Amino acid sequence: AQKVTQAQTEISVVEKEDVTLDCVYETRDTTYYLFWYKQPPSGELVFLIRRNSFDEQNEISGRYSWNFQKSTSSFNFTITASQVVDSAVYFCALSEALDSNYQLIWGAGTKLIIKP
Amino acid sequence: NAGVTQTPKFQVLKTGQSMTLQCAQDMNHNSMYWYRQDPGMGLRLIYYSASEGTTDKGEVPNGYNVSRLNKREFSLRLESAAPSQTSVYFCASSEDRVTPSYEQYFGPGTRLTVT
């Protein structure tokens, strides 16, 4: 079965610390996409990043960076110099083929608490 | 630009009552989705509509029905609510479902409690 595992249920760090959220996936497909979404306390889900299975370059966007390693089936998310506003639940998701369509398989999420 | 809107934001039902959750998107997306979010379980797909005029079951469809009223609107109906349907419901849309790269855009959610 294809699935996405976010083993860290909750992480708590002090502001300005770096923190890494882990995401491990399983798939038999050769073409797939990985996503990260953020769910702040207000409840909405916000798209952060998309990465395709053929592009293993790391991506950096400000304080956010993503490390995709196909060899270990991982797509980890690092926040550098964390801030209180980063407090949220973060979801990793895998898009893969289902019949003639694609579906998103979601991880259970990691709750990140940034303490001032 | 409203994106994806959902109504209502909160609802309390008694067991056996029915209700319809409404969702609309203004991004001209082909595909729309209904998810439920329960603590510790991430998002689970209830139903989806790959394009106007089609609907299909997702991972947890039992107890729900959907209608894709037009390209913009996708409603979720609970015919006889049960306490197990207490959850937060999210509607989402994407450009289509045949391309794996399109991200989904989400509405603000509906918090439903069934007593």
PDB file of C-alpha atoms in Angstrom:
ATOM      1  CA  ALA A   1       0.000   0.000   0.000  1.00  0.00           C
ATOM      2  CA  GLN A   2       1.165   3.467  -0.767  1.00  0.00           C
ATOM      3  CA  LYS A   3       1.447   5.700   2.219  1.00  0.00           C
ATOM      4  CA  VAL A   4       3.047   8.729   3.789  1.00  0.00           C
ATOM      5  CA  THR A   5       4.554   8.619   7.267  1.00  0.00           C
ATOM      6  CA  GLN A   6       5.213  11.611   9.450  1.00  0.00           C
ATOM      7  CA  ALA A   7       6.628   9.932  12.509  1.00  0.00           C
ATOM      8  CA  GLN A   8       6.884  13.111  14.604  1.00  0.00           C
ATOM      9  CA  THR A   9       3.463  13.762  16.060  1.00  0.00           C
ATOM     10  CA  GLU A  10       4.508  16.947  17.836  1.00  0.00           C
ATOM     11  CA  ILE A  11       7.695  18.990  18.028  1.00  0.00           C
ATOM     12  CA  SER A  12       8.327  21.851  20.416  1.00  0.00           C
ATOM     13  CA  VAL A  13      11.307  24.199  20.066  1.00  0.00           C
ATOM     14  CA  VAL A  14      12.300  27.617  21.279  1.00  0.00           C
ATOM     15  CA  GLU A  15      12.172  30.495  18.850  1.00  0.00           C
ATOM     16  CA  LYS A  16      15.242  30.888  16.609  1.00  0.00           C
ATOM     17  CA  GLU A  17      16.103  27.196  16.760  1.00  0.00           C
ATOM     18  CA  ASP A  18      16.260  25.214  13.537  1.00  0.00           C
ATOM     19  CA  VAL A  19      13.779  22.383  13.198  1.00  0.00           C
ATOM     20  CA  THR A  20      13.333  19.558  10.695  1.00  0.00           C
ATOM     21  CA  LEU A  21      10.055  17.807   9.979  1.00  0.00           C
ATOM     22  CA  ASP A  22      10.404  14.321   8.571  1.00  0.00           C
ATOM     23  CA  CYS A  23       8.345  12.757   5.801  1.00  0.00           C
ATOM     24  CA  VAL A  24       8.849   9.228   4.493  1.00  0.00           C
ATOM     25  CA  TYR A  25       6.741   7.825   1.674  1.00  0.00           C
ATOM     26  CA  GLU A  26       6.098   4.536  -0.055  1.00  0.00           C
ATOM     27  CA  THR A  27       5.104   4.203  -3.685  1.00  0.00           C
ATOM     28  CA  ARG A  28       5.534   1.829  -6.590  1.00  0.00           C
ATOM     29  CA  ASP A  29       5.145   4.595  -9.150  1.00  0.00           C
ATOM     30  CA  THR A  30       8.119   6.096 -10.933  1.00  0.00           C
ATOM     31  CA  THR A  31       6.300   9.360 -11.577  1.00  0.00           C
ATOM     32  CA  TYR A  32       4.877  11.069  -8.545  1.00  0.00           C
ATOM     33  CA  TYR A  33       4.788  14.404  -6.774  1.00  0.00           C
ATOM     34  CA  LEU A  34       5.330  15.328  -3.158  1.00  0.00           C
ATOM     35  CA  PHE A  35       3.745  18.271  -1.389  1.00  0.00           C
ATOM     36  CA  TRP A  36       3.960  20.106   1.906  1.00  0.00           C
ATOM     37  CA  TYR A  37       1.002  22.001   3.343  1.00  0.00           C
ATOM     38  CA  LYS A  38       0.765  24.192   6.428  1.00  0.00           C
ATOM     39  CA  GLN A  39      -2.278  24.383   8.699  1.00  0.00           C
ATOM     40  CA  PRO A  40      -1.951  27.319  11.117  1.00  0.00           C
ATOM     41  CA  PRO A  41      -4.153  27.566  14.223  1.00  0.00           C
ATOM     42  CA  SER A  42      -6.767  29.402  12.182  1.00  0.00           C
ATOM     43  CA  GLY A  43      -7.430  26.099  10.430  1.00  0.00           C
ATOM     44  CA  GLU A  44      -6.988  26.718   6.726  1.00  0.00           C
ATOM     45  CA  LEU A  45      -4.618  24.560   4.671  1.00  0.00           C
ATOM     46  CA  VAL A  46      -1.932  26.424   2.781  1.00  0.00           C
ATOM     47  CA  PHE A  47       0.165  24.952  -0.016  1.00  0.00           C
ATOM     48  CA  LEU A  48       3.916  25.351   0.564  1.00  0.00           C
ATOM     49  CA  ILE A  49       5.799  23.364  -2.048  1.00  0.00           C
ATOM     50  CA  ARG A  50       5.591  20.703  -4.762  1.00  0.00           C
ATOM     51  CA  ARG A  51       8.449  18.438  -5.887  1.00  0.00           C
ATOM     52  CA  ASN A  52       8.409  15.870  -8.694  1.00  0.00           C
ATOM     53  CA  SER A  53      10.087  12.488  -8.500  1.00  0.00           C
ATOM     54  CA  PHE A  54      12.654  13.354 -11.156  1.00  0.00           C
ATOM     55  CA  ASP A  55      13.978  16.447  -9.454  1.00  0.00           C
ATOM     56  CA  GLU A  56      16.140  15.720  -6.429  1.00  0.00           C
ATOM     57  CA  GLN A  57      17.552  19.202  -6.084  1.00  0.00           C
ATOM     58  CA  ASN A  58      17.009  20.723  -2.701  1.00  0.00           C
ATOM     59  CA  GLU A  59      14.840  23.803  -2.593  1.00  0.00           C
ATOM     60  CA  ILE A  60      15.209  26.864  -0.413  1.00  0.00           C
ATOM     61  CA  SER A  61      12.644  29.584   0.091  1.00  0.00           C
ATOM     62  CA  GLY A  62      13.694  32.102   2.684  1.00  0.00           C
ATOM     63  CA  ARG A  63      13.877  30.287   6.024  1.00  0.00           C
ATOM     64  CA  TYR A  64      12.282  27.173   4.562  1.00  0.00           C
ATOM     65  CA  SER A  65      14.182  24.397   2.828  1.00  0.00           C
ATOM     66  CA  TRP A  66      13.272  20.969   1.564  1.00  0.00           C
ATOM     67  CA  ASN A  67      15.505  17.924   1.183  1.00  0.00           C
ATOM     68  CA  PHE A  68      14.227  15.280  -1.240  1.00  0.00           C
ATOM     69  CA  GLN A  69      16.130  11.986  -1.204  1.00  0.00           C
ATOM     70  CA  LYS A  70      14.764   9.301  -3.471  1.00  0.00           C
ATOM     71  CA  SER A  71      17.209   6.710  -2.114  1.00  0.00           C
ATOM     72  CA  THR A  72      15.609   6.908   1.322  1.00  0.00           C
ATOM     73  CA  SER A  73      12.099   7.870   0.105  1.00  0.00           C
ATOM     74  CA  SER A  74      12.176  10.983   2.205  1.00  0.00           C
ATOM     75  CA  PHE A  75      11.098  14.576   1.673  1.00  0.00           C
ATOM     76  CA  ASN A  76      12.086  16.482   4.795  1.00  0.00           C
ATOM     77  CA  PHE A  77      11.257  20.077   5.618  1.00  0.00           C
ATOM     78  CA  THR A  78      13.571  22.349   7.599  1.00  0.00           C
ATOM     79  CA  ILE A  79      12.741  25.710   9.109  1.00  0.00           C
ATOM     80  CA  THR A  80      15.788  27.782   9.946  1.00  0.00           C
ATOM     81  CA  ALA A  81      15.662  30.345  12.759  1.00  0.00           C
ATOM     82  CA  SER A  82      12.112  29.394  13.638  1.00  0.00           C
ATOM     83  CA  GLN A  83       9.565  32.037  14.595  1.00  0.00           C
ATOM     84  CA  VAL A  84       6.375  31.887  16.635  1.00  0.00           C
ATOM     85  CA  VAL A  85       4.372  32.397  13.427  1.00  0.00           C
ATOM     86  CA  ASP A  86       5.705  29.057  12.175  1.00  0.00           C
ATOM     87  CA  SER A  87       3.587  27.294  14.796  1.00  0.00           C
ATOM     88  CA  ALA A  88       1.201  25.098  12.838  1.00  0.00           C
ATOM     89  CA  VAL A  89       0.441  21.557  11.789  1.00  0.00           C
ATOM     90  CA  TYR A  90       2.449  20.573   8.727  1.00  0.00           C
ATOM     91  CA  PHE A  91       1.279  17.889   6.333  1.00  0.00           C
ATOM     92  CA  CYS A  92       3.267  15.978   3.773  1.00  0.00           C
ATOM     93  CA  ALA A  93       1.350  14.448   0.846  1.00  0.00           C
ATOM     94  CA  LEU A  94       2.094  12.176  -2.103  1.00  0.00           C
ATOM     95  CA  SER A  95       0.354  12.430  -5.476  1.00  0.00           C
ATOM     96  CA  GLU A  96       0.311   9.235  -7.426  1.00  0.00           C
ATOM     97  CA  ALA A  97      -1.682   7.475 -10.093  1.00  0.00           C
ATOM     98  CA  LEU A  98      -5.017   5.855  -9.377  1.00  0.00           C
ATOM     99  CA  ASP A  99      -6.578   4.444 -12.545  1.00  0.00           C
ATOM    100  CA  SER A 100      -6.542   7.374 -14.982  1.00  0.00           C
ATOM    101  CA  ASN A 101      -6.400  10.003 -12.280  1.00  0.00           C
ATOM    102  CA  TYR A 102      -4.092  11.071  -9.503  1.00  0.00           C
ATOM    103  CA  GLN A 103      -4.889  11.101  -5.821  1.00  0.00           C
ATOM    104  CA  LEU A 104      -3.265  12.737  -2.841  1.00  0.00           C
ATOM    105  CA  ILE A 105      -2.168  10.482  -0.003  1.00  0.00           C
ATOM    106  CA  TRP A 106      -1.740  12.472   3.202  1.00  0.00           C
ATOM    107  CA  GLY A 107       0.493  11.994   6.188  1.00  0.00           C
ATOM    108  CA  ALA A 108      -1.000  12.374   9.660  1.00  0.00           C
ATOM    109  CA  GLY A 109       0.724  15.707  10.177  1.00  0.00           C
ATOM    110  CA  THR A 110       3.318  17.087  12.585  1.00  0.00           C
ATOM    111  CA  LYS A 111       2.272  19.720  15.080  1.00  0.00           C
ATOM    112  CA  LEU A 112       5.058  22.284  15.438  1.00  0.00           C
ATOM    113  CA  ILE A 113       5.081  24.520  18.494  1.00  0.00           C
ATOM    114  CA  ILE A 114       7.492  27.438  18.553  1.00  0.00           C
ATOM    115  CA  LYS A 115       7.883  28.909  22.016  1.00  0.00           C
ATOM    116  CA  PRO A 116       8.911  32.563  22.405  1.00  0.00           C
TER     117      PRO A 116
ATOM    118  CA  ASN B   1     -10.402  36.677  -5.000  1.00  0.00           C
ATOM    119  CA  ALA B   2     -12.429  34.338  -2.770  1.00  0.00           C
ATOM    120  CA  GLY B   3     -10.803  31.029  -3.827  1.00  0.00           C
ATOM    121  CA  VAL B   4     -12.735  28.195  -2.164  1.00  0.00           C
ATOM    122  CA  THR B   5     -15.633  29.067   0.118  1.00  0.00           C
ATOM    123  CA  GLN B   6     -17.574  26.764   2.419  1.00  0.00           C
ATOM    124  CA  THR B   7     -20.742  27.159   4.414  1.00  0.00           C
ATOM    125  CA  PRO B   8     -21.483  26.823   7.235  1.00  0.00           C
ATOM    126  CA  LYS B   9     -18.347  27.241   9.344  1.00  0.00           C
ATOM    127  CA  PHE B  10     -19.836  25.505  12.356  1.00  0.00           C
ATOM    128  CA  GLN B  11     -22.756  23.130  12.770  1.00  0.00           C
ATOM    129  CA  VAL B  12     -24.196  21.034  15.566  1.00  0.00           C
ATOM    130  CA  LEU B  13     -26.550  18.203  14.633  1.00  0.00           C
ATOM    131  CA  LYS B  14     -28.446  15.609  16.575  1.00  0.00           C
ATOM    132  CA  THR B  15     -28.052  11.981  15.599  1.00  0.00           C
ATOM    133  CA  GLY B  16     -30.301  11.194  12.650  1.00  0.00           C
ATOM    134  CA  GLN B  17     -30.594  14.750  11.351  1.00  0.00           C
ATOM    135  CA  SER B  18     -29.523  15.613   7.832  1.00  0.00           C
ATOM    136  CA  MET B  19     -27.633  18.522   6.417  1.00  0.00           C
ATOM    137  CA  THR B  20     -25.785  19.715   3.340  1.00  0.00           C
ATOM    138  CA  LEU B  21     -22.373  21.349   3.338  1.00  0.00           C
ATOM    139  CA  GLN B  22     -21.903  23.802   0.506  1.00  0.00           C
ATOM    140  CA  CYS B  23     -18.686  24.511  -1.367  1.00  0.00           C
ATOM    141  CA  ALA B  24     -17.907  26.849  -4.224  1.00  0.00           C
ATOM    142  CA  GLN B  25     -14.720  27.812  -6.052  1.00  0.00           C
ATOM    143  CA  ASP B  26     -14.084  30.743  -8.359  1.00  0.00           C
ATOM    144  CA  MET B  27     -10.806  29.562  -9.927  1.00  0.00           C
ATOM    145  CA  ASN B  28     -12.421  27.718 -12.852  1.00  0.00           C
ATOM    146  CA  HIS B  29     -10.997  24.442 -11.573  1.00  0.00           C
ATOM    147  CA  ASN B  30     -12.183  21.169 -13.036  1.00  0.00           C
ATOM    148  CA  SER B  31     -11.719  18.957  -9.995  1.00  0.00           C
ATOM    149  CA  MET B  32     -13.217  19.279  -6.536  1.00  0.00           C
ATOM    150  CA  TYR B  33     -12.895  17.231  -3.356  1.00  0.00           C
ATOM    151  CA  TRP B  34     -14.392  16.682   0.060  1.00  0.00           C
ATOM    152  CA  TYR B  35     -12.144  15.607   2.936  1.00  0.00           C
ATOM    153  CA  ARG B  36     -12.644  15.016   6.590  1.00  0.00           C
ATOM    154  CA  GLN B  37      -9.953  15.720   9.156  1.00  0.00           C
ATOM    155  CA  ASP B  38      -9.861  13.836  12.420  1.00  0.00           C
ATOM    156  CA  PRO B  39      -7.206  14.199  15.145  1.00  0.00           C
ATOM    157  CA  GLY B  40      -4.069  12.212  14.391  1.00  0.00           C
ATOM    158  CA  MET B  41      -5.362  10.922  11.060  1.00  0.00           C
ATOM    159  CA  GLY B  42      -4.555  13.636   8.582  1.00  0.00           C
ATOM    160  CA  LEU B  43      -6.995  14.200   5.747  1.00  0.00           C
ATOM    161  CA  ARG B  44      -9.171  11.447   4.359  1.00  0.00           C
ATOM    162  CA  LEU B  45     -10.928  11.764   1.041  1.00  0.00           C
ATOM    163  CA  ILE B  46     -14.697  11.279   1.170  1.00  0.00           C
ATOM    164  CA  TYR B  47     -15.710  11.963  -2.430  1.00  0.00           C
ATOM    165  CA  TYR B  48     -14.282  13.752  -5.387  1.00  0.00           C
ATOM    166  CA  SER B  49     -15.452  15.138  -8.690  1.00  0.00           C
ATOM    167  CA  ALA B  50     -12.817  14.905 -11.398  1.00  0.00           C
ATOM    168  CA  SER B  51     -14.848  17.147 -13.691  1.00  0.00           C
ATOM    169  CA  GLU B  52     -18.289  18.662 -13.970  1.00  0.00           C
ATOM    170  CA  GLY B  53     -20.891  15.924 -14.178  1.00  0.00           C
ATOM    171  CA  THR B  54     -18.817  13.192 -12.525  1.00  0.00           C
ATOM    172  CA  THR B  55     -18.420  12.103  -8.928  1.00  0.00           C
ATOM    173  CA  ASP B  56     -16.525   9.201  -7.381  1.00  0.00           C
ATOM    174  CA  LYS B  57     -16.016   7.672  -3.979  1.00  0.00           C
ATOM    175  CA  GLY B  58     -12.873   8.285  -2.021  1.00  0.00           C
ATOM    176  CA  GLU B  59     -11.467   6.470   0.976  1.00  0.00           C
ATOM    177  CA  VAL B  60     -14.387   7.003   3.415  1.00  0.00           C
ATOM    178  CA  PRO B  61     -17.644   7.559   1.470  1.00  0.00           C
ATOM    179  CA  ASN B  62     -20.086   5.682   3.711  1.00  0.00           C
ATOM    180  CA  GLY B  63     -22.815   7.904   5.149  1.00  0.00           C
ATOM    181  CA  TYR B  64     -22.272  10.696   2.620  1.00  0.00           C
ATOM    182  CA  ASN B  65     -23.559  11.765  -0.774  1.00  0.00           C
ATOM    183  CA  VAL B  66     -22.333  14.500  -3.075  1.00  0.00           C
ATOM    184  CA  SER B  67     -23.599  16.623  -5.921  1.00  0.00           C
ATOM    185  CA  ARG B  68     -21.524  18.512  -8.462  1.00  0.00           C
ATOM    186  CA  LEU B  69     -24.111  21.144  -9.179  1.00  0.00           C
ATOM    187  CA  ASN B  70     -22.027  22.922 -11.827  1.00  0.00           C
ATOM    188  CA  LYS B  71     -18.369  23.635 -12.397  1.00  0.00           C
ATOM    189  CA  ARG B  72     -18.218  25.974  -9.400  1.00  0.00           C
ATOM    190  CA  GLU B  73     -20.204  24.108  -6.765  1.00  0.00           C
ATOM    191  CA  PHE B  74     -19.775  20.768  -5.020  1.00  0.00           C
ATOM    192  CA  SER B  75     -21.995  19.892  -2.063  1.00  0.00           C
ATOM    193  CA  LEU B  76     -21.715  17.165   0.572  1.00  0.00           C
ATOM    194  CA  ARG B  77     -24.827  15.721   2.189  1.00  0.00           C
ATOM    195  CA  LEU B  78     -25.185  13.764   5.385  1.00  0.00           C
ATOM    196  CA  GLU B  79     -28.534  11.981   5.175  1.00  0.00           C
ATOM    197  CA  SER B  80     -28.645  10.646   8.745  1.00  0.00           C
ATOM    198  CA  ALA B  81     -25.864  12.072  10.870  1.00  0.00           C
ATOM    199  CA  ALA B  82     -24.001   9.838  13.320  1.00  0.00           C
ATOM    200  CA  PRO B  83     -21.587  10.782  16.129  1.00  0.00           C
ATOM    201  CA  SER B  84     -18.796   9.140  14.112  1.00  0.00           C
ATOM    202  CA  GLN B  85     -19.241  11.916  11.561  1.00  0.00           C
ATOM    203  CA  THR B  86     -18.127  14.537  14.052  1.00  0.00           C
ATOM    204  CA  SER B  87     -15.141  16.036  12.265  1.00  0.00           C
ATOM    205  CA  VAL B  88     -13.790  19.018  10.397  1.00  0.00           C
ATOM    206  CA  TYR B  89     -14.774  18.937   6.741  1.00  0.00           C
ATOM    207  CA  PHE B  90     -12.702  20.556   4.038  1.00  0.00           C
ATOM    208  CA  CYS B  91     -13.598  21.224   0.464  1.00  0.00           C
ATOM    209  CA  ALA B  92     -10.762  21.590  -2.046  1.00  0.00           C
ATOM    210  CA  SER B  93     -10.294  22.171  -5.737  1.00  0.00           C
ATOM    211  CA  SER B  94      -7.525  21.717  -8.299  1.00  0.00           C
ATOM    212  CA  GLU B  95      -7.112  22.444 -11.985  1.00  0.00           C
ATOM    213  CA  ASP B  96      -7.650  18.814 -12.784  1.00  0.00           C
ATOM    214  CA  ARG B  97      -7.045  15.328 -11.498  1.00  0.00           C
ATOM    215  CA  VAL B  98      -5.287  13.799 -14.499  1.00  0.00           C
ATOM    216  CA  THR B  99      -2.111  15.779 -13.911  1.00  0.00           C
ATOM    217  CA  PRO B 100      -0.209  14.901 -10.758  1.00  0.00           C
ATOM    218  CA  SER B 101       1.450  18.256 -10.286  1.00  0.00           C
ATOM    219  CA  TYR B 102      -1.536  20.426  -9.565  1.00  0.00           C
ATOM    220  CA  GLU B 103      -1.831  21.486  -5.959  1.00  0.00           C
ATOM    221  CA  GLN B 104      -5.164  21.545  -4.230  1.00  0.00           C
ATOM    222  CA  TYR B 105      -6.649  24.722  -2.815  1.00  0.00           C
ATOM    223  CA  PHE B 106      -8.696  24.428   0.339  1.00  0.00           C
ATOM    224  CA  GLY B 107     -11.684  26.133   1.850  1.00  0.00           C
ATOM    225  CA  PRO B 108     -11.694  27.301   5.480  1.00  0.00           C
ATOM    226  CA  GLY B 109     -13.414  24.138   6.753  1.00  0.00           C
ATOM    227  CA  THR B 110     -16.671  23.268   8.499  1.00  0.00           C
ATOM    228  CA  ARG B 111     -16.545  22.065  12.092  1.00  0.00           C
ATOM    229  CA  LEU B 112     -19.387  19.583  12.528  1.00  0.00           C
ATOM    230  CA  THR B 113     -20.453  18.083  15.841  1.00  0.00           C
ATOM    231  CA  VAL B 114     -23.032  15.304  15.993  1.00  0.00           C
ATOM    232  CA  THR B 115     -24.506  14.668  19.426  1.00  0.00           C
TER     233      THR B 115
END
